[in-house]
């Protein structure tokens, strides 16, 4: 694949780190282009069977997908706090990437689009909605998800800055909140929201 220059117009504000980690001739992951943002911003949760199974939580903002790795995956129970480690911005096209990242490549393993849909930014400051990016900078955002599996409000809050920056992903209290005994979305919902395939089926097809 030919070398492309990274510019400010070359796919959002910050895909350099994403591109620097990957060999695009070897992995099927998208390079990322300057595609137009959708009218309603998308979210995606990818199940990623890498060295350690985790879920990647991504929100479209400013031409890229802002991303967090959530080791235990999202919960629908507001009492459960899930660790979320920020990762590099991903291209918008990554939201429909499903397949196998080959051995030896960054993040090698199977990737499933576990859930996807639109989201609404609910992040407030002093009673007013502020841009998602401002909320991320300040360390707190909230969004309303309209996914196939995840629905309703979710909040992300930073609790540690610096080298080991860490956030918590928590379900907000609303009509889509579930109780402890009923919070089994990860166990019950194991197929791709995009293709209906299982992790094994995706892994098998490569
Ligand atoms: Mn991942």
Tab-separated table of C-alpha atoms and ligand atoms in Angstrom:
chain	number	residue	atom	x	y	z
A	1	UNK	CA	0.000	0.000	0.000
A	2	UNK	CA	1.338	3.387	-0.947
A	3	UNK	CA	2.537	5.796	1.664
A	4	UNK	CA	0.049	8.524	2.436
A	5	UNK	CA	0.791	11.831	4.019
A	6	UNK	CA	-0.936	12.635	7.247
A	7	UNK	CA	-2.360	16.098	7.173
A	8	UNK	CA	-4.936	17.958	9.151
A	9	UNK	CA	-7.433	17.118	6.438
A	10	UNK	CA	-6.310	13.554	6.119
A	11	UNK	CA	-8.877	12.000	8.391
A	12	UNK	CA	-9.618	14.031	11.429
A	13	UNK	CA	-7.453	15.685	13.979
A	14	UNK	CA	-5.406	12.874	15.350
A	15	UNK	CA	-4.945	9.649	13.422
A	16	UNK	CA	-1.148	9.800	13.447
A	17	UNK	CA	-0.796	7.583	16.493
A	18	UNK	CA	-3.330	5.112	15.078
A	19	UNK	CA	-1.486	4.953	11.751
A	20	UNK	CA	1.925	4.782	13.370
A	21	UNK	CA	1.006	1.580	15.191
A	22	UNK	CA	-0.185	-0.322	12.120
A	23	UNK	CA	1.199	-1.755	8.882
A	24	UNK	CA	-1.576	-1.247	6.403
A	25	UNK	CA	-0.239	-3.753	3.901
A	26	UNK	CA	-0.474	-6.467	6.557
A	27	UNK	CA	-3.597	-5.655	8.537
A	28	UNK	CA	-7.053	-5.269	7.042
A	29	UNK	CA	-7.880	-2.379	9.366
A	30	UNK	CA	-8.783	0.894	7.612
A	31	UNK	CA	-6.170	3.601	7.077
A	32	UNK	CA	-8.848	6.232	7.526
A	33	UNK	CA	-9.845	8.929	5.104
A	34	UNK	CA	-11.409	12.299	5.282
A	35	UNK	CA	-14.981	11.083	5.203
A	36	UNK	CA	-17.866	13.329	6.048
A	37	UNK	CA	-19.228	13.016	9.518
A	38	UNK	CA	-22.665	11.490	9.655
A	39	UNK	CA	-25.547	13.723	10.545
A	40	UNK	CA	-26.009	11.874	13.798
A	41	UNK	CA	-22.756	10.820	15.429
A	42	UNK	CA	-22.190	7.098	15.755
A	43	UNK	CA	-20.954	4.987	18.609
A	44	UNK	CA	-19.494	1.514	18.396
A	45	UNK	CA	-18.490	-1.136	20.896
A	46	UNK	CA	-16.068	-3.687	19.476
A	47	UNK	CA	-15.393	-6.984	21.154
A	48	UNK	CA	-11.678	-7.560	20.712
A	49	UNK	CA	-10.140	-10.934	21.449
A	50	UNK	CA	-6.577	-9.684	21.623
A	51	UNK	CA	-3.930	-10.725	24.177
A	52	UNK	CA	-6.666	-10.122	26.708
A	53	UNK	CA	-10.329	-10.051	25.710
A	54	UNK	CA	-11.763	-6.551	26.064
A	55	UNK	CA	-14.353	-4.226	24.607
A	56	UNK	CA	-13.448	-1.008	22.777
A	57	UNK	CA	-15.908	1.810	23.341
A	58	UNK	CA	-15.840	4.479	20.617
A	59	UNK	CA	-17.692	7.750	20.063
A	60	UNK	CA	-17.585	9.779	16.861
A	61	UNK	CA	-16.328	13.279	17.431
A	62	UNK	CA	-14.685	15.810	15.130
A	63	UNK	CA	-14.004	13.340	12.311
A	64	UNK	CA	-12.565	10.510	14.413
A	65	UNK	CA	-13.688	7.894	16.909
A	66	UNK	CA	-12.660	8.819	20.451
A	67	UNK	CA	-11.771	5.493	22.045
A	68	UNK	CA	-11.503	3.688	25.369
A	69	UNK	CA	-10.623	0.055	26.056
A	70	UNK	CA	-12.994	-1.431	28.614
A	71	UNK	CA	-11.497	-4.686	29.969
A	72	UNK	CA	-14.753	-6.013	31.451
A	73	UNK	CA	-17.091	-4.443	28.911
A	74	UNK	CA	-20.109	-2.217	29.525
A	75	UNK	CA	-22.706	-2.936	32.178
A	76	UNK	CA	-26.370	-1.935	32.176
A	77	UNK	CA	-26.396	-1.756	35.973
A	78	UNK	CA	-25.801	1.804	37.306
A	79	UNK	CA	-24.137	0.365	40.405
A	80	UNK	CA	-21.345	-1.186	38.353
A	81	UNK	CA	-18.298	0.921	37.472
A	82	UNK	CA	-16.218	-0.355	34.584
A	83	UNK	CA	-12.598	0.659	34.104
A	84	UNK	CA	-12.027	2.407	30.752
A	85	UNK	CA	-8.513	3.117	29.497
A	86	UNK	CA	-8.266	5.809	26.806
A	87	UNK	CA	-6.656	4.658	23.550
A	88	UNK	CA	-5.706	6.421	20.333
A	89	UNK	CA	-8.337	8.029	18.116
A	90	UNK	CA	-9.548	5.679	15.397
A	91	UNK	CA	-10.883	6.493	11.911
A	92	UNK	CA	-14.650	6.680	11.487
A	93	UNK	CA	-14.445	3.685	9.124
A	94	UNK	CA	-13.179	1.593	12.016
A	95	UNK	CA	-16.759	1.582	13.280
A	96	UNK	CA	-17.628	-1.050	10.687
A	97	UNK	CA	-14.382	-3.006	10.905
A	98	UNK	CA	-14.888	-6.639	11.754
A	99	UNK	CA	-12.334	-9.346	11.119
A	100	UNK	CA	-9.003	-10.718	12.211
A	101	UNK	CA	-5.909	-8.608	12.851
A	102	UNK	CA	-3.049	-10.947	11.876
A	103	UNK	CA	-0.432	-12.313	14.272
A	104	UNK	CA	2.476	-9.963	14.726
A	105	UNK	CA	0.345	-6.895	14.071
A	106	UNK	CA	-0.686	-4.391	16.699
A	107	UNK	CA	-3.806	-5.676	18.482
A	108	UNK	CA	-3.621	-9.095	16.809
A	109	UNK	CA	-6.846	-11.030	17.281
A	110	UNK	CA	-10.511	-11.131	16.338
A	111	UNK	CA	-12.617	-7.964	16.254
A	112	UNK	CA	-16.431	-7.979	16.320
A	113	UNK	CA	-18.766	-4.998	16.064
A	114	UNK	CA	-20.599	-6.003	19.217
A	115	UNK	CA	-22.874	-2.973	19.164
A	116	UNK	CA	-23.333	0.151	17.107
A	117	UNK	CA	-25.818	2.924	16.567
A	118	UNK	CA	-26.172	6.636	17.098
A	119	UNK	CA	-25.544	8.638	20.214
A	120	UNK	CA	-26.555	12.001	21.588
A	121	UNK	CA	-24.162	14.110	23.594
A	122	UNK	CA	-25.628	14.957	27.016
A	123	UNK	CA	-22.462	16.424	28.506
A	124	UNK	CA	-23.295	19.487	30.573
A	125	UNK	CA	-21.410	22.190	32.347
A	126	UNK	CA	-23.205	24.831	34.399
A	127	UNK	CA	-26.522	23.566	33.076
A	128	UNK	CA	-25.553	23.869	29.413
A	129	UNK	CA	-24.637	21.212	26.864
A	130	UNK	CA	-20.957	21.488	25.943
A	131	UNK	CA	-19.133	19.790	23.023
A	132	UNK	CA	-18.054	16.214	23.686
A	133	UNK	CA	-14.406	17.180	23.128
A	134	UNK	CA	-14.580	19.828	25.861
A	135	UNK	CA	-16.050	17.252	28.206
A	136	UNK	CA	-13.267	14.793	27.396
A	137	UNK	CA	-10.693	17.479	28.139
A	138	UNK	CA	-12.356	18.238	31.444
A	139	UNK	CA	-12.670	14.573	32.306
A	140	UNK	CA	-16.409	13.958	32.257
A	141	UNK	CA	-18.899	13.180	29.488
A	142	UNK	CA	-22.335	11.676	29.275
A	143	UNK	CA	-24.075	10.296	26.213
A	144	UNK	CA	-27.409	8.754	25.267
A	145	UNK	CA	-26.878	5.581	23.267
A	146	UNK	CA	-29.276	4.264	20.656
A	147	UNK	CA	-27.678	0.934	19.925
A	148	UNK	CA	-29.030	-2.512	19.246
A	149	UNK	CA	-27.851	-3.708	22.657
A	150	UNK	CA	-26.862	-0.644	24.637
A	151	UNK	CA	-29.548	1.933	25.217
A	152	UNK	CA	-29.927	4.977	27.388
A	153	UNK	CA	-27.465	7.131	29.260
A	154	UNK	CA	-23.839	6.276	29.959
A	155	UNK	CA	-21.283	8.437	31.734
A	156	UNK	CA	-17.509	8.373	31.422
A	157	UNK	CA	-15.492	10.006	34.174
A	158	UNK	CA	-11.734	10.358	34.445
A	159	UNK	CA	-10.339	9.456	37.851
A	160	UNK	CA	-6.630	9.359	37.102
A	161	UNK	CA	-4.547	11.551	34.790
A	162	UNK	CA	-1.039	11.207	33.437
A	163	UNK	CA	0.710	8.127	32.154
A	164	UNK	CA	-1.897	5.738	33.530
A	165	UNK	CA	-4.907	7.851	32.646
A	166	UNK	CA	-8.043	5.980	33.651
A	167	UNK	CA	-11.774	6.526	33.384
A	168	UNK	CA	-14.894	4.790	34.622
A	169	UNK	CA	-17.809	3.845	32.392
A	170	UNK	CA	-21.106	3.794	34.283
A	171	UNK	CA	-24.729	3.302	33.212
A	172	UNK	CA	-26.941	6.223	34.148
A	173	UNK	CA	-30.232	5.766	35.933
A	174	UNK	CA	-33.016	5.685	33.363
A	175	UNK	CA	-35.627	3.344	31.947
A	176	UNK	CA	-32.911	1.204	30.339
A	177	UNK	CA	-31.003	0.608	33.566
A	178	UNK	CA	-30.975	-2.998	34.756
A	179	UNK	CA	-30.532	-4.486	38.183
A	180	UNK	CA	-27.696	-6.751	39.238
A	181	UNK	CA	-29.677	-9.932	38.644
A	182	UNK	CA	-30.779	-8.727	35.226
A	183	UNK	CA	-27.442	-7.330	34.040
A	184	UNK	CA	-26.316	-10.040	31.650
A	185	UNK	CA	-25.987	-8.279	28.321
A	186	UNK	CA	-22.426	-9.469	27.748
A	187	UNK	CA	-23.279	-13.115	28.407
A	188	UNK	CA	-26.576	-13.131	26.507
A	189	UNK	CA	-25.627	-10.948	23.575
A	190	UNK	CA	-22.696	-12.637	21.901
A	191	UNK	CA	-23.355	-12.007	18.198
A	192	UNK	CA	-22.204	-9.167	15.985
A	193	UNK	CA	-24.582	-6.214	15.683
A	194	UNK	CA	-23.326	-5.822	12.118
A	195	UNK	CA	-23.236	-9.327	10.672
A	196	UNK	CA	-24.901	-11.576	13.245
A	197	UNK	CA	-21.733	-13.673	13.417
A	198	UNK	CA	-20.155	-15.138	16.529
A	199	UNK	CA	-16.515	-14.520	17.460
A	200	UNK	CA	-15.645	-18.027	16.208
A	201	UNK	CA	-17.347	-17.419	12.892
A	202	UNK	CA	-15.471	-14.144	12.408
A	203	UNK	CA	-12.204	-15.811	13.421
A	204	UNK	CA	-12.810	-18.667	11.016
A	205	UNK	CA	-13.513	-16.463	8.039
A	206	UNK	CA	-10.529	-14.262	8.791
B	1	LIG	MN1	-8.840	-3.211	21.359
